[in-house]
Each structure stands twice: as C-alpha cells, then as structure tokens.
Amino acid sequence: METEPISTRRWVILLSCLFFLQPVLLKATAHTSRLDVEVDYLMDFAADQVKERLQLLDQSLLEHRFDKSVRDLIAYHLRYPAQTARNVGRAVAYFPVFEAELAAAGLPEALKYLPVIESALRPEALSRVGAQGLWQFMPFTAPEYGLLIDEYVDERLDAYQATRGAIRYLADAYDYLNDWSLAIAAYNAGKGGVRRAMRRSGGKNFWTVRRYLPRETRNYVPAFIAAIYLTEFYAVHGIEPEMPSLDEQLVERVVVYQPLSFYRVAQVTGLSIEVIQRLNPGYRKGYLPGYKSGHNLVLPQRVTAALRNYLATCANSDDEPTLPWAPVLRMPAYSPQNGTDYERFFQRATNLDSLQSIAEKLQIPASQLAIWNHLSPLDTLVQGQAIKYFRPIVLEARLQRVVNFSTWRAPSLAVPGKLTPADLRAYPLPAMLGNPLYLSLTQKEKPSAIVARFPYLEMNRFLSANELANDKTLPAGSVVRIPRK
C-alpha cells in the first residue's frame, strides 16, 4: 500500500520537534553512556571482589563461576537496579516461606533464588506461553505436582502450594540427574533435554554440558548465580530495597476448611479487600470454597489471632452475629500505618553474635533481618551494632454474642367490667429493645449533614456510634448507624 507523501508543513513540524527534543535526547544518551562506562569500570575494577563474594556462597549446590555471562548479567542489573530493588523487597515476604518448605523437604536452601529468575517474585506473573505463579507452572503440568486449578482456585498462585510442587519437581530432577546444577537447568529445559545434553557431552554438571543445552538454558544457571549475588550483596552496590508495606512483609498462613469470603475476612480483620486479594491471588472469585483438604489464607500476622478466634467461635454457626469491630467506613481507604500497627525494636549485637544467632533469639527469619538492615547473612557483626526488627501489634478481637435481657414487664391493670377510652394507656417499649437504624448513603455526604436530618441527634453521639474522628466527607455507598433517642 502506498503512503501519502509528507507535506512540507509536516516536515517543518517534525524538524521543529526534533530540534527541541535534541538536548533531551543527547542528555539521556550521554547519561546512559556514562552509566555504562561506570558499571563496566566497576565490574572490571571489582572483579576480584565479586569472585571472592561468589566463593563465600554454598559451593555444594553448584560451582559459582564468574564467567562472561555471569559478569554481563550482574552488570546489566547494576545498570538498571530498580528490578533488583523490587526483588529484594519482595524477598522479605517470600524467602521465609521458601526456606521453611525447603528445610522440611531436606533440599538446599539456595534453591529459594529460582523464583527470582522465574517470576521476579511476583505471584501473579504470567509468561507468554501460559506459565504462571512464583514458580511458573504450566496449566497442564501443575496437577502432576499436586496443584489444583478450577473455577475457584489456582494453586499455582499460592506461595505454599506452588513451592511444594516445585520441590517435588526439583527432587525428582536431582534423583534423575544426580547433580543440583543440572536439576536447576532442568527446571528450564526439562529433565529429558538435560539428559540428552549429558549423553552427547559425557559431562556430569552444568558447566561440562552447557554447550549442548538449548540456547536459553545455557544462560539459565548464570542468571541463577547473578540472582544470588545481587540478592545477597545488593547493599555493597548502593541498591535500596523497594519494600512493600509491613502488612505484606510480616504475614502468616491460616488453614481454612470451611467456605469463607474475602468480605467476611475484611470484616473480621479490618483489612481492605485489596490487601487480602494481593496476599491471596490464587482465589479467582474472592472466595474460599471450603474443600475438605483446606485452603491457605495468608494474612498479616497482626490479625491472624482475630481470624482464628472468629473461625473457632462462629464460622460454622447459622446464627452468625454482627461483628462489632468491623470498620465498614474504614475499609475502602485503609492502609497499614507502621507507627500504629507495628513497633520497631533494636537488638544490640554482642561480640559472639551473628545475624543467624540473633535471628534464632528473636525467632525471626535471618533473611528478613538481613534485608531490614541492608546486610548479607554472610556479614560479620560488630559488638554493639544495632539490628532493627519489627513486631506487629496483634488484634486480639474477642467475639461475644451480646444478648440483651430486659427486666421490663407489661404492667397488670385492674380491668373493670367495661373498658372506656380513659382506661386505655400506651406503654412504650424500652429503647434497648428497638432495632438499630442504619442509613446507606447514595451520594457522598458529611456527618454534619446527616445529623441535621435527625433533630434529636447530637454530633458527638453520631461520630462515636460510627467510630469517626471528625466531620470528613463519607463516600457514597457508606453505611452509617443512626443512634435511637
């Protein structure tokens, strides 16, 4: 198809745009070139230090070589550190899960770095071929490793279930190939592909069979090594972790066996439904269907006591009470406030302490302590060094069924033979027996405007009944309680 010739006027406009954009383009190009030069100089100057750091890592898993591909991958991420900053921030929440599951299965802890290159530690990550989750399972292979996928649940997005599925695959691959570096390569190329490369090369580890593997897999183990290096030693390169909220870092799993909606969880805990969804992306309809095998529900540590109490008290009851602590008006805009929901503490190191020993004392994963303090688990602590950590302020909601017993009785009347209107009297019911009045707002409105509709109602009483602090406008759809006279 022929294109319309560009008119003279259009050429003038285009050239004018290029003239004004030229300084910006030249500045960006110069900045990128300068950064490339600085990173290349750093990698060449510090090559011996990088090699030394790699040698500090667990060599029983694989040989951490510093070849050209590893060097180029580390250099690339130093040029664009934002992804590493996000990866390290997410690791605070997910590494404790991986570490616990790998330890329970007897597998090397360093395998926890695989999801860094598979999904960048994003549980909702979706590849172009349909693999999804932290460990990137395909829909047709997930059931083979114990992961359920149906209209309600996709366990590829469940951090606990997907980790167990990945452990089964890696354990099978190691038993088949008898080498961890090859088992890691098999996570990308498949066990059969790695086995064929072994037969062709006669090699028994990744470095000896590398040239016979598919092109993508040749760089897979180097990417794994680069991920370990950048996650362990990010601080020495001046990378600042991009942390999620503490509600998404300090989390705990609750196993639920009965049907439960995210809305009910929000009522019990005071969390927003958006936070619950981010922590539990595997539930497709915002609902736990109540399968007999149970479901993992991940929540901030500070609210799990309230949820467990609710489940133990009334989750199986047909007569479920209204939850008095449900902050309905707070839910849409709620976000955790570190100064309110969490406390920060410091532990002073002694001359005998390591990061691992302090983690054991505090019962906090060493990987979390390391990232909170911009340290590597391999770093040596000095006496008196302050190690920062956080504790949640636990929501201890105690559910009670409130039943109002009234001592009021209808008065007995001496009934004459014939009643007259003067004998008939009205005895009002006591206020405590009346039903509460609720008002649903069809448009945004200030509390003062609502109070103005009820002449008997005082502003302080209305604010107290709805747990409001001031006359801030309420959004449409809010439900407010109108106290009775």
Short mmCIF file of C-alpha atoms in Angstrom, two decimals, residues 142-456:
data_model
loop_
_atom_site.label_atom_id
_atom_site.label_comp_id
_atom_site.label_asym_id
_atom_site.label_seq_id
_atom_site.Cartn_x
_atom_site.Cartn_y
_atom_site.Cartn_z
CA ALA A 142 0.55 -28.21 37.63
CA PRO A 143 -1.84 -31.09 38.56
CA GLU A 144 1.03 -33.56 38.12
CA TYR A 145 2.76 -31.84 41.05
CA GLY A 146 -0.27 -31.59 43.29
CA LEU A 147 -1.57 -28.14 42.28
CA LEU A 148 -5.33 -27.67 41.94
CA ILE A 149 -6.76 -25.47 39.19
CA ASP A 150 -10.54 -24.99 38.87
CA GLU A 151 -13.09 -22.19 38.61
CA TYR A 152 -12.48 -21.11 42.23
CA VAL A 153 -8.81 -21.83 42.89
CA ASP A 154 -5.49 -21.66 41.03
CA GLU A 155 -2.87 -23.06 43.39
CA ARG A 156 -0.04 -22.03 41.08
CA LEU A 157 -0.54 -18.60 42.67
CA ASP A 158 -0.45 -20.00 46.24
CA ALA A 159 3.11 -19.47 47.57
CA TYR A 160 2.95 -22.52 49.85
CA GLN A 161 1.36 -24.99 47.43
CA ALA A 162 3.45 -23.86 44.45
CA THR A 163 6.65 -24.16 46.49
CA ARG A 164 5.75 -27.72 47.43
CA GLY A 165 5.07 -28.51 43.78
CA ALA A 166 8.43 -27.05 42.75
CA ILE A 167 10.18 -29.04 45.48
CA ARG A 168 8.67 -32.25 44.10
CA TYR A 169 9.92 -31.37 40.61
CA LEU A 170 13.43 -30.42 41.76
CA ALA A 171 13.74 -33.52 43.96
CA ASP A 172 12.72 -35.72 41.02
CA ALA A 173 15.17 -33.90 38.73
CA TYR A 174 18.03 -34.35 41.20
CA ASP A 175 17.26 -38.05 41.63
CA TYR A 176 17.25 -38.42 37.84
CA LEU A 177 20.32 -36.30 37.02
CA ASN A 178 22.35 -36.65 40.25
CA ASP A 179 23.58 -33.03 40.21
CA TRP A 180 21.96 -29.85 41.52
CA SER A 181 23.29 -27.60 38.75
CA LEU A 182 21.69 -29.94 36.20
CA ALA A 183 18.46 -30.12 38.23
CA ILE A 184 18.33 -26.30 38.12
CA ALA A 185 18.92 -26.36 34.35
CA ALA A 186 16.15 -28.97 34.04
CA TYR A 187 13.71 -26.50 35.61
CA ASN A 188 14.11 -24.53 32.38
CA ALA A 189 14.83 -27.16 29.72
CA GLY A 190 13.11 -30.21 31.18
CA LYS A 191 14.71 -33.36 32.55
CA GLY A 192 14.74 -35.05 29.14
CA GLY A 193 16.52 -32.13 27.46
CA VAL A 194 19.25 -32.06 30.09
CA ARG A 195 19.64 -35.83 29.93
CA ARG A 196 20.18 -35.69 26.16
CA ALA A 197 22.86 -33.00 26.65
CA MET A 198 24.58 -35.25 29.19
CA ARG A 199 24.65 -38.17 26.73
CA ARG A 200 26.05 -36.01 23.93
CA SER A 201 28.72 -34.34 26.08
CA GLY A 202 29.58 -37.06 28.56
CA GLY A 203 29.53 -34.35 31.25
CA LYS A 204 28.04 -34.63 34.72
CA ASN A 205 27.45 -30.98 35.71
CA PHE A 206 26.12 -27.83 34.08
CA TRP A 207 29.47 -26.36 33.06
CA THR A 208 30.52 -29.52 31.21
CA VAL A 209 27.24 -29.99 29.33
CA ARG A 210 26.40 -26.31 28.79
CA ARG A 211 27.23 -26.07 25.08
CA TYR A 212 24.84 -28.95 24.32
CA LEU A 213 21.85 -27.36 26.08
CA PRO A 214 19.23 -25.16 24.39
CA ARG A 215 20.33 -21.54 23.95
CA GLU A 216 18.01 -20.18 26.67
CA THR A 217 19.15 -22.79 29.19
CA ARG A 218 22.83 -22.02 28.63
CA ASN A 219 22.24 -18.69 30.38
CA TYR A 220 19.76 -20.03 32.95
CA VAL A 221 22.28 -21.15 35.57
CA PRO A 222 24.40 -17.98 35.07
CA ALA A 223 21.18 -15.99 35.65
CA PHE A 224 20.63 -18.03 38.82
CA ILE A 225 24.15 -17.19 40.03
CA ALA A 226 23.65 -13.50 39.20
CA ALA A 227 20.34 -13.51 41.11
CA ILE A 228 22.05 -14.97 44.19
CA TYR A 229 24.85 -12.41 44.00
CA LEU A 230 22.57 -9.39 43.57
CA THR A 231 20.13 -10.51 46.28
CA GLU A 232 22.90 -11.23 48.79
CA PHE A 233 25.26 -8.33 48.02
CA TYR A 234 22.93 -5.59 46.74
CA ALA A 235 23.92 -3.26 49.58
CA VAL A 236 27.59 -3.01 48.53
CA HIS A 237 26.38 -1.66 45.18
CA GLY A 238 24.18 1.01 46.76
CA ILE A 239 20.85 -0.58 45.83
CA GLU A 240 17.99 0.40 48.15
CA PRO A 241 15.28 -2.30 48.50
CA GLU A 242 11.78 -1.25 47.46
CA MET A 243 9.75 -2.63 50.34
CA PRO A 244 6.05 -3.47 50.35
CA SER A 245 4.03 -2.47 53.42
CA LEU A 246 4.74 -4.29 56.68
CA ASP A 247 1.30 -5.88 56.33
CA GLU A 248 2.68 -7.65 53.25
CA GLN A 249 6.05 -8.49 54.83
CA LEU A 250 5.05 -9.94 58.20
CA VAL A 251 2.48 -12.49 57.12
CA GLU A 252 1.18 -15.79 58.43
CA ARG A 253 -0.78 -18.67 56.95
CA VAL A 254 -4.14 -19.77 58.34
CA VAL A 255 -5.55 -23.08 57.02
CA VAL A 256 -9.31 -22.73 56.48
CA TYR A 257 -11.62 -25.71 55.97
CA GLN A 258 -14.99 -24.00 55.60
CA PRO A 259 -16.35 -21.61 52.96
CA LEU A 260 -15.22 -18.06 53.61
CA SER A 261 -15.44 -14.86 51.59
CA PHE A 262 -12.87 -12.10 51.43
CA TYR A 263 -15.59 -9.71 52.56
CA ARG A 264 -16.07 -11.63 55.80
CA VAL A 265 -12.29 -11.72 56.33
CA ALA A 266 -12.25 -7.95 55.83
CA GLN A 267 -14.97 -7.52 58.43
CA VAL A 268 -13.17 -9.66 60.98
CA THR A 269 -9.69 -8.18 60.48
CA GLY A 270 -10.28 -4.61 59.33
CA LEU A 271 -8.10 -5.17 56.25
CA SER A 272 -9.12 -3.86 52.87
CA ILE A 273 -10.25 -6.45 50.34
CA GLU A 274 -7.47 -5.21 48.04
CA VAL A 275 -4.79 -6.23 50.58
CA ILE A 276 -6.44 -9.63 51.11
CA GLN A 277 -6.53 -10.17 47.34
CA ARG A 278 -2.86 -9.22 46.90
CA LEU A 279 -1.85 -11.69 49.59
CA ASN A 280 -4.12 -14.42 48.19
CA PRO A 281 -4.17 -14.10 44.37
CA GLY A 282 -4.98 -17.78 43.87
CA TYR A 283 -8.68 -17.35 44.75
CA ARG A 284 -10.34 -16.39 41.50
CA LYS A 285 -13.67 -15.19 42.91
CA GLY A 286 -12.65 -13.70 46.25
CA TYR A 287 -13.98 -16.79 47.97
CA LEU A 288 -12.57 -19.89 49.68
CA PRO A 289 -14.88 -22.71 48.55
CA GLY A 290 -14.37 -24.92 51.61
CA TYR A 291 -12.79 -28.05 50.12
CA LYS A 292 -12.06 -30.85 52.60
CA SER A 293 -8.31 -30.56 52.04
CA GLY A 294 -8.40 -26.99 53.35
CA HIS A 295 -7.18 -23.70 51.91
CA ASN A 296 -4.19 -21.49 52.70
CA LEU A 297 -5.24 -17.98 53.66
CA VAL A 298 -2.29 -15.60 54.01
CA LEU A 299 -2.85 -12.58 56.25
CA PRO A 300 -0.74 -10.06 58.20
CA GLN A 301 0.49 -11.60 61.44
CA ARG A 302 -1.23 -8.92 63.48
CA VAL A 303 -4.75 -10.04 62.51
CA THR A 304 -4.47 -13.84 62.41
CA ALA A 305 -5.44 -14.17 66.09
CA ALA A 306 -8.71 -12.37 65.36
CA LEU A 307 -9.47 -14.59 62.38
CA ARG A 308 -8.68 -17.82 64.25
CA ASN A 309 -10.93 -16.71 67.09
CA TYR A 310 -13.71 -15.99 64.63
CA LEU A 311 -13.31 -19.38 62.91
CA ALA A 312 -13.32 -21.20 66.25
CA THR A 313 -16.31 -19.28 67.62
CA CYS A 314 -18.91 -18.86 64.95
CA ALA A 315 -17.76 -19.73 61.43
CA ASN A 316 -19.90 -22.90 61.45
CA SER A 317 -22.91 -21.25 63.04
CA ASP A 318 -26.10 -20.42 61.18
CA ASP A 319 -26.70 -17.66 63.72
CA GLU A 320 -23.63 -15.63 62.90
CA PRO A 321 -23.60 -12.40 64.90
CA THR A 322 -22.92 -8.93 63.62
CA LEU A 323 -19.23 -8.20 64.08
CA PRO A 324 -18.98 -5.12 66.29
CA TRP A 325 -15.38 -4.28 65.34
CA ALA A 326 -15.96 -4.34 61.58
CA PRO A 327 -14.81 -0.86 60.45
CA VAL A 328 -17.08 -0.63 57.41
CA LEU A 329 -16.33 3.04 56.81
CA ARG A 330 -12.60 2.41 57.20
CA MET A 331 -12.24 -0.41 54.73
CA PRO A 332 -12.08 1.37 51.34
CA ALA A 333 -9.24 3.73 52.30
CA TYR A 334 -7.46 1.58 54.88
CA SER A 335 -3.71 1.10 54.66
CA PRO A 336 -1.37 -0.11 57.40
CA GLN A 337 0.32 2.63 59.40
CA ASN A 338 3.71 1.42 60.58
CA GLY A 339 3.57 3.62 63.67
CA THR A 340 0.17 2.31 64.68
CA ASP A 341 0.08 -1.34 63.67
CA TYR A 342 3.76 -2.20 64.17
CA GLU A 343 6.53 -1.43 66.62
CA ARG A 344 10.19 -1.09 65.73
CA PHE A 345 12.88 -2.51 68.02
CA PHE A 346 16.67 -2.77 68.05
CA GLN A 347 18.80 -5.68 69.24
CA ARG A 348 22.42 -4.90 70.13
CA ALA A 349 24.92 -7.46 68.90
CA THR A 350 27.48 -8.95 71.25
CA ASN A 351 30.98 -9.99 70.21
CA LEU A 352 29.71 -13.57 69.84
CA ASP A 353 26.61 -12.75 67.78
CA SER A 354 25.98 -13.43 64.12
CA LEU A 355 22.92 -12.48 62.14
CA GLN A 356 21.78 -16.12 62.35
CA SER A 357 22.15 -16.27 66.15
CA ILE A 358 20.18 -13.04 66.60
CA ALA A 359 17.50 -14.36 64.24
CA GLU A 360 17.20 -17.50 66.36
CA LYS A 361 16.91 -15.46 69.58
CA LEU A 362 14.19 -13.25 68.12
CA GLN A 363 12.53 -16.12 66.20
CA ILE A 364 12.64 -14.08 63.00
CA PRO A 365 13.98 -15.45 59.68
CA ALA A 366 17.59 -14.36 59.09
CA SER A 367 16.70 -13.34 55.52
CA GLN A 368 14.21 -10.77 56.86
CA LEU A 369 16.69 -9.35 59.38
CA ALA A 370 19.33 -9.10 56.64
CA ILE A 371 17.13 -7.10 54.28
CA TRP A 372 15.70 -4.85 57.01
CA ASN A 373 19.28 -3.95 57.97
CA HIS A 374 20.83 -3.90 54.45
CA LEU A 375 23.11 -6.79 55.33
CA SER A 376 24.08 -10.11 53.85
CA PRO A 377 23.57 -13.21 56.01
CA LEU A 378 27.32 -13.70 55.48
CA ASP A 379 28.26 -10.32 57.01
CA THR A 380 30.16 -10.20 60.30
CA LEU A 381 28.54 -8.11 63.03
CA VAL A 382 30.50 -5.81 65.33
CA GLN A 383 29.86 -5.56 69.05
CA GLY A 384 27.12 -3.04 69.83
CA GLN A 385 25.77 -2.99 66.27
CA ALA A 386 22.04 -2.24 66.31
CA ILE A 387 19.91 -4.76 64.41
CA LYS A 388 16.48 -3.41 63.51
CA TYR A 389 13.35 -5.56 63.51
CA PHE A 390 9.59 -5.17 63.67
CA ARG A 391 6.79 -6.72 65.69
CA PRO A 392 3.07 -6.42 64.91
CA ILE A 393 0.57 -5.06 67.40
CA VAL A 394 -1.79 -8.04 67.45
CA LEU A 395 -5.52 -7.50 67.03
CA GLU A 396 -6.98 -9.56 69.87
CA ALA A 397 -10.63 -9.36 68.91
CA ARG A 398 -12.71 -11.45 71.29
CA LEU A 399 -16.01 -12.36 69.74
CA GLN A 400 -19.02 -12.29 72.04
CA ARG A 401 -22.67 -12.86 71.37
CA VAL A 402 -24.37 -9.96 73.10
CA VAL A 403 -27.89 -10.77 74.27
CA ASN A 404 -29.83 -8.00 75.97
CA PHE A 405 -32.04 -9.29 78.76
CA SER A 406 -34.79 -6.92 79.80
CA THR A 407 -36.42 -6.85 83.23
CA TRP A 408 -39.29 -4.81 81.83
CA ARG A 409 -42.73 -6.41 82.13
CA ALA A 410 -46.07 -5.19 80.90
CA PRO A 411 -47.94 -3.68 83.88
CA SER A 412 -51.00 -5.51 85.14
CA LEU A 413 -54.20 -3.50 85.09
CA ALA A 414 -57.34 -3.83 87.11
CA VAL A 415 -59.79 -4.40 84.32
CA PRO A 416 -63.28 -3.01 85.01
CA GLY A 417 -66.34 -4.73 83.72
CA LYS A 418 -66.42 -2.34 80.79
CA LEU A 419 -63.37 -0.53 79.36
CA THR A 420 -63.59 3.12 78.49
CA PRO A 421 -61.08 5.15 76.46
CA ALA A 422 -59.79 6.63 79.74
CA ASP A 423 -58.71 3.15 80.86
CA LEU A 424 -56.54 2.54 77.78
CA ARG A 425 -52.95 3.63 78.21
CA ALA A 426 -49.87 3.33 75.96
CA TYR A 427 -46.73 1.86 77.49
CA PRO A 428 -43.75 2.48 75.17
CA LEU A 429 -41.20 -0.30 74.67
CA PRO A 430 -37.82 0.42 76.25
CA ALA A 431 -35.24 1.82 73.81
CA MET A 432 -32.91 -1.18 74.24
CA LEU A 433 -35.46 -3.44 72.53
CA GLY A 434 -35.70 -1.30 69.41
CA ASN A 435 -33.88 -2.31 66.26
CA PRO A 436 -30.87 -0.16 65.30
CA LEU A 437 -31.32 2.22 62.39
CA TYR A 438 -28.83 2.18 59.53
CA LEU A 439 -28.57 4.61 56.65
CA SER A 440 -26.92 3.83 53.30
CA LEU A 441 -25.57 6.93 51.56
CA THR A 442 -26.48 7.28 47.90
CA GLN A 443 -24.03 10.14 47.50
CA LYS A 444 -21.03 11.46 49.39
CA GLU A 445 -22.07 13.41 52.45
CA LYS A 446 -20.62 14.97 55.59
CA PRO A 447 -21.62 13.62 59.03
CA SER A 448 -22.91 17.08 59.99
CA ALA A 449 -25.38 16.97 57.09
CA ILE A 450 -26.59 13.53 58.20
CA VAL A 451 -27.02 14.68 61.81
CA ALA A 452 -29.06 17.67 60.61
CA ARG A 453 -31.77 15.27 59.39
CA PHE A 454 -32.39 14.00 62.95
CA PRO A 455 -33.18 16.88 65.36
CA TYR A 456 -32.63 14.75 68.48
#
